[in-house]
Amino acid sequence: MVQFSYVINDELGLHARPAGLLVKLASGFTSTITLKCENGEADAKRLIALMKLGIQKGSNVQFTVAGDDEKEAVAALEQFMKEKL
Amino acid sequence: MEEIKGQSAAEGIAIGKILVYKNQQITVDEHKVDDPDKEFERFITARDKSVNELVRLKELADSKTGKESAEIFTMQKMLLLDPDFEDAVKDEITGQHSNAVFAVKKAGKDLADFFSAMEDNEYMQQRCADFLDISDRIARVLENADCNLNTIDEPVILMADDLTPGETIQMDTTNVLAFVTGGGSVNSHTAILARSIGITAVVNTGIEADTKLNGHMGIVDGDGGMVLIDPEDEILEKYEEKLKKYNDEKKSLEELKTVSTVTRSGRKIGLYANVGNIQDVVRAVDSGADGIGLFRSEFLYIGKADFPSEEEQFESYKKAAELMNGKEVIIRTLDIGADKKADYLNLGKEENPAMGMRAIRICLKNPEIFKTQLRAIYRASAFGTISVMFPMITSANEVGRALQITDEVKKELSDKSIRYGEVKRGIMIETPAAAVMSDVLAEKVDFFSIGTNDLTQYTLAMDRQNPEMSEFLDTHSPAVLRLIEMTVRNAHEKNVKVGICGELGADPKLTEFFINNEVDDLSVSAPKILSLRKHIRELE
């Protein structure tokens, strides 16, 4: 299991388009990927659940990744978050 | 045979099947089903069909507006396929034995309600529209409801009561042979769209579009402003002959693509294209346009849930500049308001929107919106020849403020070492005030472009969207022509170039008037370029 956290920098928070891209990216890995923030937690492969968290700018989100490809998943997710959010 | 009379909005002849478009809400009848598993299967089939629609829509948006705006359809597709959505529908069908349409609409509404209740998160609140949209899409498929404008599978004559700018921008027009609308006017957005892509159109027929006409044979005579339904064989033959002649003529114009635009005695005038999206730019290149005289940036803003980002705009402007390969592309900054609206702008309801918050007024009041666009324009200028043009100017003060904000954007880019090219700055002359003050305004800018549609509307105080004005509205009003003459004279005294970018620019009856007044260029919709070039080459 690997964890990392990231503070959302985007003005609109984790808005729909990047959320969609995030789900796409997460779905490419076999590991379970959970995203946790102050409003609760959600499976990063489920878009509606992710959007329901209503993550805004400044939120600290914590990723928990567990599975065979967890290292690759974390690397890809971290890069994605930095680039898009 | 039935004959319907309307106004000709775009010339040409179309023969084909009629498809009636009604933007009606699906009325949900709630009832219990005997076989919930089978009902759930119906949902899955309809959902997959809806997913295919969205895939097509995305491809369309890719080619029309660029990658980033197309992502919205990918996002909607993911929402459709989301297990949470599927579960909600499944629970309702298997648990309550509800019919699929009801279950889908309920699932969509529940999600929409959830998001609109996120009071501290305005962005997520607005997402409720996406959930209503996706559930509507499936409901339409389930109910075999009227066509979706985005997916028209065979060539048709599209009949509607009227179409909003949002509907027209989303439409896949590759299979539309002609538009026929009950309302609208020759200057409504549907009409302008039809002209810009070269589709025949008859508007203001005063007839309600009746779904009974679906699949019936129709002839649209764009020149005569007439529609014939279920024509007799001999009339059909006559029109087929006409259509052939029309197509032959079109072919002969193709030869004029590469020749210059000069009269017999050697007088020159530039022929530019008006464009409303990237597809239009491609058409402009195909028609041998000398440049883009009016890039209507509104398409990036209309029919959207949110503001277009700087990147999205940059990609579109860059693409246009690259496609034109060094030829000038004049980008008009946001000209929204009045009859073209976007919900996210939160423009209040106005008593008189044509005279209210629109175009440069919105930009000067919200410099951040304006700056985002200007940054995108300037960044794109590194990839071709781009000019920027401000709409709805009425005073030197407004020009000064717009130029100052532009200077700030330039400085910010320079400070960050971001590259940009030399961008000429111009204004639209489309209010009588700007025309009257053109001698003063000419001192501030590099070029003018006369927008004859608004100039006519504001000079004559006649609403161009109002079909009842047709009888009073003199499209060649001497009052407007005098303002044009005066503007050109004042501009040339200060070495400022003048173009015409309104509908009058394409009016062959006025071509000689423009050439005599030494107008520098005419900007017209791409399909008009070749015939106008032919006309100019026949003048003295």
PDB file of C-alpha atoms in Angstrom, chain B residues 190-392:
ATOM      1  CA  THR B 190     -29.751  29.787 -38.096  1.00  0.00           C
ATOM      2  CA  ALA B 191     -29.798  31.811 -41.297  1.00  0.00           C
ATOM      3  CA  ILE B 192     -26.263  33.086 -40.781  1.00  0.00           C
ATOM      4  CA  LEU B 193     -25.056  29.575 -39.978  1.00  0.00           C
ATOM      5  CA  ALA B 194     -26.753  28.215 -43.081  1.00  0.00           C
ATOM      6  CA  ARG B 195     -25.063  30.815 -45.267  1.00  0.00           C
ATOM      7  CA  SER B 196     -21.685  30.309 -43.687  1.00  0.00           C
ATOM      8  CA  ILE B 197     -21.668  26.609 -44.449  1.00  0.00           C
ATOM      9  CA  GLY B 198     -23.512  26.861 -47.747  1.00  0.00           C
ATOM     10  CA  ILE B 199     -26.744  25.107 -46.790  1.00  0.00           C
ATOM     11  CA  THR B 200     -30.012  26.166 -48.399  1.00  0.00           C
ATOM     12  CA  ALA B 201     -32.455  27.793 -45.967  1.00  0.00           C
ATOM     13  CA  VAL B 202     -35.992  29.129 -45.953  1.00  0.00           C
ATOM     14  CA  VAL B 203     -37.146  30.869 -42.761  1.00  0.00           C
ATOM     15  CA  ASN B 204     -40.205  32.594 -41.362  1.00  0.00           C
ATOM     16  CA  THR B 205     -42.715  30.292 -43.061  1.00  0.00           C
ATOM     17  CA  GLY B 206     -45.151  30.892 -40.223  1.00  0.00           C
ATOM     18  CA  ILE B 207     -45.899  27.169 -40.211  1.00  0.00           C
ATOM     19  CA  GLU B 208     -45.537  25.021 -37.136  1.00  0.00           C
ATOM     20  CA  ALA B 209     -43.209  22.071 -37.773  1.00  0.00           C
ATOM     21  CA  ASP B 210     -45.396  18.975 -37.661  1.00  0.00           C
ATOM     22  CA  THR B 211     -43.849  15.581 -36.952  1.00  0.00           C
ATOM     23  CA  LYS B 212     -46.393  14.087 -39.364  1.00  0.00           C
ATOM     24  CA  LEU B 213     -44.113  15.359 -42.127  1.00  0.00           C
ATOM     25  CA  ASN B 214     -41.236  13.119 -41.047  1.00  0.00           C
ATOM     26  CA  GLY B 215     -39.953  11.088 -43.985  1.00  0.00           C
ATOM     27  CA  HIS B 216     -42.028  12.940 -46.579  1.00  0.00           C
ATOM     28  CA  MET B 217     -40.331  14.115 -49.751  1.00  0.00           C
ATOM     29  CA  GLY B 218     -39.529  17.808 -49.839  1.00  0.00           C
ATOM     30  CA  ILE B 219     -38.042  20.396 -52.154  1.00  0.00           C
ATOM     31  CA  VAL B 220     -36.541  23.561 -50.726  1.00  0.00           C
ATOM     32  CA  ASP B 221     -36.124  26.369 -53.202  1.00  0.00           C
ATOM     33  CA  GLY B 222     -33.762  28.711 -51.391  1.00  0.00           C
ATOM     34  CA  ASP B 223     -33.796  31.273 -54.164  1.00  0.00           C
ATOM     35  CA  GLY B 224     -37.580  31.544 -54.258  1.00  0.00           C
ATOM     36  CA  GLY B 225     -38.065  31.163 -50.503  1.00  0.00           C
ATOM     37  CA  MET B 226     -40.393  28.244 -51.072  1.00  0.00           C
ATOM     38  CA  VAL B 227     -40.856  24.715 -49.763  1.00  0.00           C
ATOM     39  CA  LEU B 228     -42.765  21.999 -51.646  1.00  0.00           C
ATOM     40  CA  ILE B 229     -43.936  18.928 -49.783  1.00  0.00           C
ATOM     41  CA  ASP B 230     -44.762  15.668 -51.603  1.00  0.00           C
ATOM     42  CA  PRO B 231     -44.133  17.229 -55.031  1.00  0.00           C
ATOM     43  CA  GLU B 232     -45.623  15.726 -58.193  1.00  0.00           C
ATOM     44  CA  ASP B 233     -43.224  13.854 -60.472  1.00  0.00           C
ATOM     45  CA  GLU B 234     -42.979  16.529 -63.127  1.00  0.00           C
ATOM     46  CA  ILE B 235     -42.169  19.214 -60.570  1.00  0.00           C
ATOM     47  CA  LEU B 236     -39.611  16.947 -58.970  1.00  0.00           C
ATOM     48  CA  GLU B 237     -37.982  16.424 -62.369  1.00  0.00           C
ATOM     49  CA  LYS B 238     -37.903  20.152 -63.002  1.00  0.00           C
ATOM     50  CA  TYR B 239     -36.130  20.735 -59.709  1.00  0.00           C
ATOM     51  CA  GLU B 240     -33.700  17.881 -60.209  1.00  0.00           C
ATOM     52  CA  GLU B 241     -32.664  19.558 -63.445  1.00  0.00           C
ATOM     53  CA  LYS B 242     -32.315  22.893 -61.650  1.00  0.00           C
ATOM     54  CA  LEU B 243     -30.214  21.268 -58.954  1.00  0.00           C
ATOM     55  CA  LYS B 244     -27.917  19.767 -61.544  1.00  0.00           C
ATOM     56  CA  LYS B 245     -27.469  23.122 -63.250  1.00  0.00           C
ATOM     57  CA  TYR B 246     -26.762  24.694 -59.893  1.00  0.00           C
ATOM     58  CA  ASN B 247     -24.098  22.104 -59.085  1.00  0.00           C
ATOM     59  CA  ASP B 248     -22.490  22.528 -62.503  1.00  0.00           C
ATOM     60  CA  GLU B 249     -22.236  26.259 -61.944  1.00  0.00           C
ATOM     61  CA  LYS B 250     -20.643  25.632 -58.579  1.00  0.00           C
ATOM     62  CA  LYS B 251     -18.050  23.467 -60.271  1.00  0.00           C
ATOM     63  CA  SER B 252     -17.139  26.166 -62.769  1.00  0.00           C
ATOM     64  CA  LEU B 253     -16.493  28.560 -59.882  1.00  0.00           C
ATOM     65  CA  GLU B 254     -13.844  26.206 -58.541  1.00  0.00           C
ATOM     66  CA  GLU B 255     -11.529  27.458 -61.267  1.00  0.00           C
ATOM     67  CA  LEU B 256     -11.524  30.878 -59.632  1.00  0.00           C
ATOM     68  CA  LYS B 257      -9.885  29.634 -56.445  1.00  0.00           C
ATOM     69  CA  THR B 258      -6.383  30.711 -57.276  1.00  0.00           C
ATOM     70  CA  VAL B 259      -6.912  33.853 -59.350  1.00  0.00           C
ATOM     71  CA  SER B 260      -6.646  37.360 -57.913  1.00  0.00           C
ATOM     72  CA  THR B 261      -9.601  39.570 -57.098  1.00  0.00           C
ATOM     73  CA  VAL B 262      -9.349  42.482 -59.555  1.00  0.00           C
ATOM     74  CA  THR B 263     -11.809  44.255 -61.817  1.00  0.00           C
ATOM     75  CA  ARG B 264     -11.296  44.490 -65.588  1.00  0.00           C
ATOM     76  CA  SER B 265      -9.607  47.884 -65.209  1.00  0.00           C
ATOM     77  CA  GLY B 266      -7.288  46.517 -62.525  1.00  0.00           C
ATOM     78  CA  ARG B 267      -8.941  47.828 -59.352  1.00  0.00           C
ATOM     79  CA  LYS B 268      -8.242  45.548 -56.419  1.00  0.00           C
ATOM     80  CA  ILE B 269     -10.186  44.549 -53.329  1.00  0.00           C
ATOM     81  CA  GLY B 270      -9.359  41.879 -50.746  1.00  0.00           C
ATOM     82  CA  LEU B 271     -11.757  38.980 -50.292  1.00  0.00           C
ATOM     83  CA  TYR B 272     -11.762  37.725 -46.719  1.00  0.00           C
ATOM     84  CA  ALA B 273     -13.911  35.111 -45.018  1.00  0.00           C
ATOM     85  CA  ASN B 274     -16.225  35.334 -42.000  1.00  0.00           C
ATOM     86  CA  VAL B 275     -15.860  32.234 -39.862  1.00  0.00           C
ATOM     87  CA  GLY B 276     -17.621  30.845 -36.828  1.00  0.00           C
ATOM     88  CA  ASN B 277     -15.524  27.756 -36.084  1.00  0.00           C
ATOM     89  CA  ILE B 278     -12.520  25.808 -37.297  1.00  0.00           C
ATOM     90  CA  GLN B 279     -14.504  23.960 -39.984  1.00  0.00           C
ATOM     91  CA  ASP B 280     -15.299  27.361 -41.500  1.00  0.00           C
ATOM     92  CA  VAL B 281     -11.600  28.218 -41.564  1.00  0.00           C
ATOM     93  CA  VAL B 282     -10.963  25.053 -43.569  1.00  0.00           C
ATOM     94  CA  ARG B 283     -13.739  26.108 -45.953  1.00  0.00           C
ATOM     95  CA  ALA B 284     -12.165  29.569 -46.213  1.00  0.00           C
ATOM     96  CA  VAL B 285      -8.835  28.043 -47.211  1.00  0.00           C
ATOM     97  CA  ASP B 286     -10.641  25.846 -49.755  1.00  0.00           C
ATOM     98  CA  SER B 287     -12.338  28.867 -51.310  1.00  0.00           C
ATOM     99  CA  GLY B 288      -9.109  30.787 -51.723  1.00  0.00           C
ATOM    100  CA  ALA B 289      -9.869  33.512 -49.156  1.00  0.00           C
ATOM    101  CA  ASP B 290      -7.244  36.265 -48.809  1.00  0.00           C
ATOM    102  CA  GLY B 291      -7.621  36.076 -45.041  1.00  0.00           C
ATOM    103  CA  ILE B 292     -10.139  35.792 -42.228  1.00  0.00           C
ATOM    104  CA  GLY B 293     -11.882  39.139 -41.864  1.00  0.00           C
ATOM    105  CA  LEU B 294     -14.065  38.095 -38.957  1.00  0.00           C
ATOM    106  CA  PHE B 295     -13.347  35.220 -36.627  1.00  0.00           C
ATOM    107  CA  ARG B 296     -16.449  35.062 -34.429  1.00  0.00           C
ATOM    108  CA  SER B 297     -14.980  33.889 -31.151  1.00  0.00           C
ATOM    109  CA  GLU B 298     -18.478  33.398 -29.639  1.00  0.00           C
ATOM    110  CA  PHE B 299     -18.619  29.753 -30.679  1.00  0.00           C
ATOM    111  CA  LEU B 300     -16.069  29.111 -27.943  1.00  0.00           C
ATOM    112  CA  TYR B 301     -18.462  30.605 -25.383  1.00  0.00           C
ATOM    113  CA  ILE B 302     -21.966  29.627 -26.517  1.00  0.00           C
ATOM    114  CA  GLY B 303     -23.514  26.246 -25.780  1.00  0.00           C
ATOM    115  CA  LYS B 304     -21.085  25.659 -22.940  1.00  0.00           C
ATOM    116  CA  ALA B 305     -21.531  24.975 -19.256  1.00  0.00           C
ATOM    117  CA  ASP B 306     -18.623  27.214 -18.387  1.00  0.00           C
ATOM    118  CA  PHE B 307     -16.108  29.755 -19.674  1.00  0.00           C
ATOM    119  CA  PRO B 308     -13.674  28.381 -22.222  1.00  0.00           C
ATOM    120  CA  SER B 309     -10.202  28.185 -20.720  1.00  0.00           C
ATOM    121  CA  GLU B 310      -7.244  30.145 -22.047  1.00  0.00           C
ATOM    122  CA  GLU B 311      -5.759  26.885 -23.391  1.00  0.00           C
ATOM    123  CA  GLU B 312      -8.926  25.932 -25.228  1.00  0.00           C
ATOM    124  CA  GLN B 313      -9.100  29.366 -26.857  1.00  0.00           C
ATOM    125  CA  PHE B 314      -5.386  29.399 -27.627  1.00  0.00           C
ATOM    126  CA  GLU B 315      -5.679  26.029 -29.413  1.00  0.00           C
ATOM    127  CA  SER B 316      -8.519  27.309 -31.619  1.00  0.00           C
ATOM    128  CA  TYR B 317      -6.822  30.608 -32.495  1.00  0.00           C
ATOM    129  CA  LYS B 318      -3.531  28.872 -33.139  1.00  0.00           C
ATOM    130  CA  LYS B 319      -5.210  26.328 -35.378  1.00  0.00           C
ATOM    131  CA  ALA B 320      -6.879  29.103 -37.383  1.00  0.00           C
ATOM    132  CA  ALA B 321      -3.578  30.978 -37.744  1.00  0.00           C
ATOM    133  CA  GLU B 322      -1.790  27.835 -38.852  1.00  0.00           C
ATOM    134  CA  LEU B 323      -4.484  26.841 -41.316  1.00  0.00           C
ATOM    135  CA  MET B 324      -4.338  30.307 -42.903  1.00  0.00           C
ATOM    136  CA  ASN B 325      -0.600  29.899 -43.262  1.00  0.00           C
ATOM    137  CA  GLY B 326       0.533  33.506 -42.856  1.00  0.00           C
ATOM    138  CA  LYS B 327      -2.598  35.181 -44.181  1.00  0.00           C
ATOM    139  CA  GLU B 328      -4.276  37.584 -41.763  1.00  0.00           C
ATOM    140  CA  VAL B 329      -6.790  36.239 -39.212  1.00  0.00           C
ATOM    141  CA  ILE B 330      -8.847  38.977 -37.547  1.00  0.00           C
ATOM    142  CA  ILE B 331     -10.229  37.696 -34.252  1.00  0.00           C
ATOM    143  CA  ARG B 332     -13.182  39.574 -32.871  1.00  0.00           C
ATOM    144  CA  THR B 333     -13.192  39.522 -29.097  1.00  0.00           C
ATOM    145  CA  LEU B 334     -16.201  38.155 -27.234  1.00  0.00           C
ATOM    146  CA  ASP B 335     -19.408  39.478 -28.788  1.00  0.00           C
ATOM    147  CA  ILE B 336     -21.970  37.895 -26.534  1.00  0.00           C
ATOM    148  CA  GLY B 337     -25.147  39.350 -25.027  1.00  0.00           C
ATOM    149  CA  ALA B 338     -28.250  40.536 -26.884  1.00  0.00           C
ATOM    150  CA  ASP B 339     -29.436  37.528 -28.883  1.00  0.00           C
ATOM    151  CA  LYS B 340     -26.406  35.363 -28.146  1.00  0.00           C
ATOM    152  CA  LYS B 341     -26.320  34.232 -24.546  1.00  0.00           C
ATOM    153  CA  ALA B 342     -24.391  31.949 -22.242  1.00  0.00           C
ATOM    154  CA  ASP B 343     -25.983  31.029 -18.921  1.00  0.00           C
ATOM    155  CA  TYR B 344     -22.745  31.006 -16.939  1.00  0.00           C
ATOM    156  CA  LEU B 345     -22.217  34.702 -17.686  1.00  0.00           C
ATOM    157  CA  ASN B 346     -25.168  35.398 -15.395  1.00  0.00           C
ATOM    158  CA  LEU B 347     -26.343  38.314 -17.454  1.00  0.00           C
ATOM    159  CA  GLY B 348     -29.408  39.713 -15.786  1.00  0.00           C
ATOM    160  CA  LYS B 349     -32.618  39.889 -17.727  1.00  0.00           C
ATOM    161  CA  GLU B 350     -32.673  43.138 -19.606  1.00  0.00           C
ATOM    162  CA  GLU B 351     -35.542  45.226 -20.834  1.00  0.00           C
ATOM    163  CA  ASN B 352     -33.651  45.920 -24.051  1.00  0.00           C
ATOM    164  CA  PRO B 353     -30.715  43.523 -24.489  1.00  0.00           C
ATOM    165  CA  ALA B 354     -29.618  44.850 -27.890  1.00  0.00           C
ATOM    166  CA  MET B 355     -28.815  48.098 -26.113  1.00  0.00           C
ATOM    167  CA  GLY B 356     -27.526  46.561 -22.912  1.00  0.00           C
ATOM    168  CA  MET B 357     -24.667  44.486 -21.597  1.00  0.00           C
ATOM    169  CA  ARG B 358     -22.986  42.953 -24.584  1.00  0.00           C
ATOM    170  CA  ALA B 359     -19.661  42.610 -26.356  1.00  0.00           C
ATOM    171  CA  ILE B 360     -16.939  45.079 -25.317  1.00  0.00           C
ATOM    172  CA  ARG B 361     -19.111  46.318 -22.449  1.00  0.00           C
ATOM    173  CA  ILE B 362     -18.995  42.906 -20.778  1.00  0.00           C
ATOM    174  CA  CYS B 363     -15.252  42.738 -21.387  1.00  0.00           C
ATOM    175  CA  LEU B 364     -14.488  46.169 -19.946  1.00  0.00           C
ATOM    176  CA  LYS B 365     -16.633  45.445 -16.917  1.00  0.00           C
ATOM    177  CA  ASN B 366     -15.015  42.026 -16.375  1.00  0.00           C
ATOM    178  CA  PRO B 367     -11.371  42.568 -17.330  1.00  0.00           C
ATOM    179  CA  GLU B 368     -10.458  39.020 -16.247  1.00  0.00           C
ATOM    180  CA  ILE B 369     -12.692  37.447 -18.907  1.00  0.00           C
ATOM    181  CA  PHE B 370     -11.247  39.887 -21.426  1.00  0.00           C
ATOM    182  CA  LYS B 371      -7.640  39.284 -20.412  1.00  0.00           C
ATOM    183  CA  THR B 372      -7.989  35.505 -20.635  1.00  0.00           C
ATOM    184  CA  GLN B 373      -9.129  35.880 -24.216  1.00  0.00           C
ATOM    185  CA  LEU B 374      -6.460  38.452 -25.084  1.00  0.00           C
ATOM    186  CA  ARG B 375      -3.729  36.254 -23.648  1.00  0.00           C
ATOM    187  CA  ALA B 376      -4.928  33.358 -25.789  1.00  0.00           C
ATOM    188  CA  ILE B 377      -5.024  35.610 -28.865  1.00  0.00           C
ATOM    189  CA  TYR B 378      -1.558  37.063 -28.293  1.00  0.00           C
ATOM    190  CA  ARG B 379      -0.009  33.682 -27.567  1.00  0.00           C
ATOM    191  CA  ALA B 380      -1.531  32.318 -30.784  1.00  0.00           C
ATOM    192  CA  SER B 381      -0.090  35.273 -32.716  1.00  0.00           C
ATOM    193  CA  ALA B 382       3.308  33.597 -32.512  1.00  0.00           C
ATOM    194  CA  PHE B 383       1.984  30.990 -34.970  1.00  0.00           C
ATOM    195  CA  GLY B 384       0.748  33.168 -37.831  1.00  0.00           C
ATOM    196  CA  THR B 385      -0.661  36.591 -38.620  1.00  0.00           C
ATOM    197  CA  ILE B 386      -3.304  37.500 -36.090  1.00  0.00           C
ATOM    198  CA  SER B 387      -5.135  40.769 -35.583  1.00  0.00           C
ATOM    199  CA  VAL B 388      -7.556  41.586 -32.791  1.00  0.00           C
ATOM    200  CA  MET B 389     -10.801  43.502 -33.174  1.00  0.00           C
ATOM    201  CA  PHE B 390     -13.113  44.996 -30.549  1.00  0.00           C
ATOM    202  CA  PRO B 391     -16.875  44.911 -31.160  1.00  0.00           C
ATOM    203  CA  MET B 392     -19.641  47.412 -30.270  1.00  0.00           C
TER     204      MET B 392
END
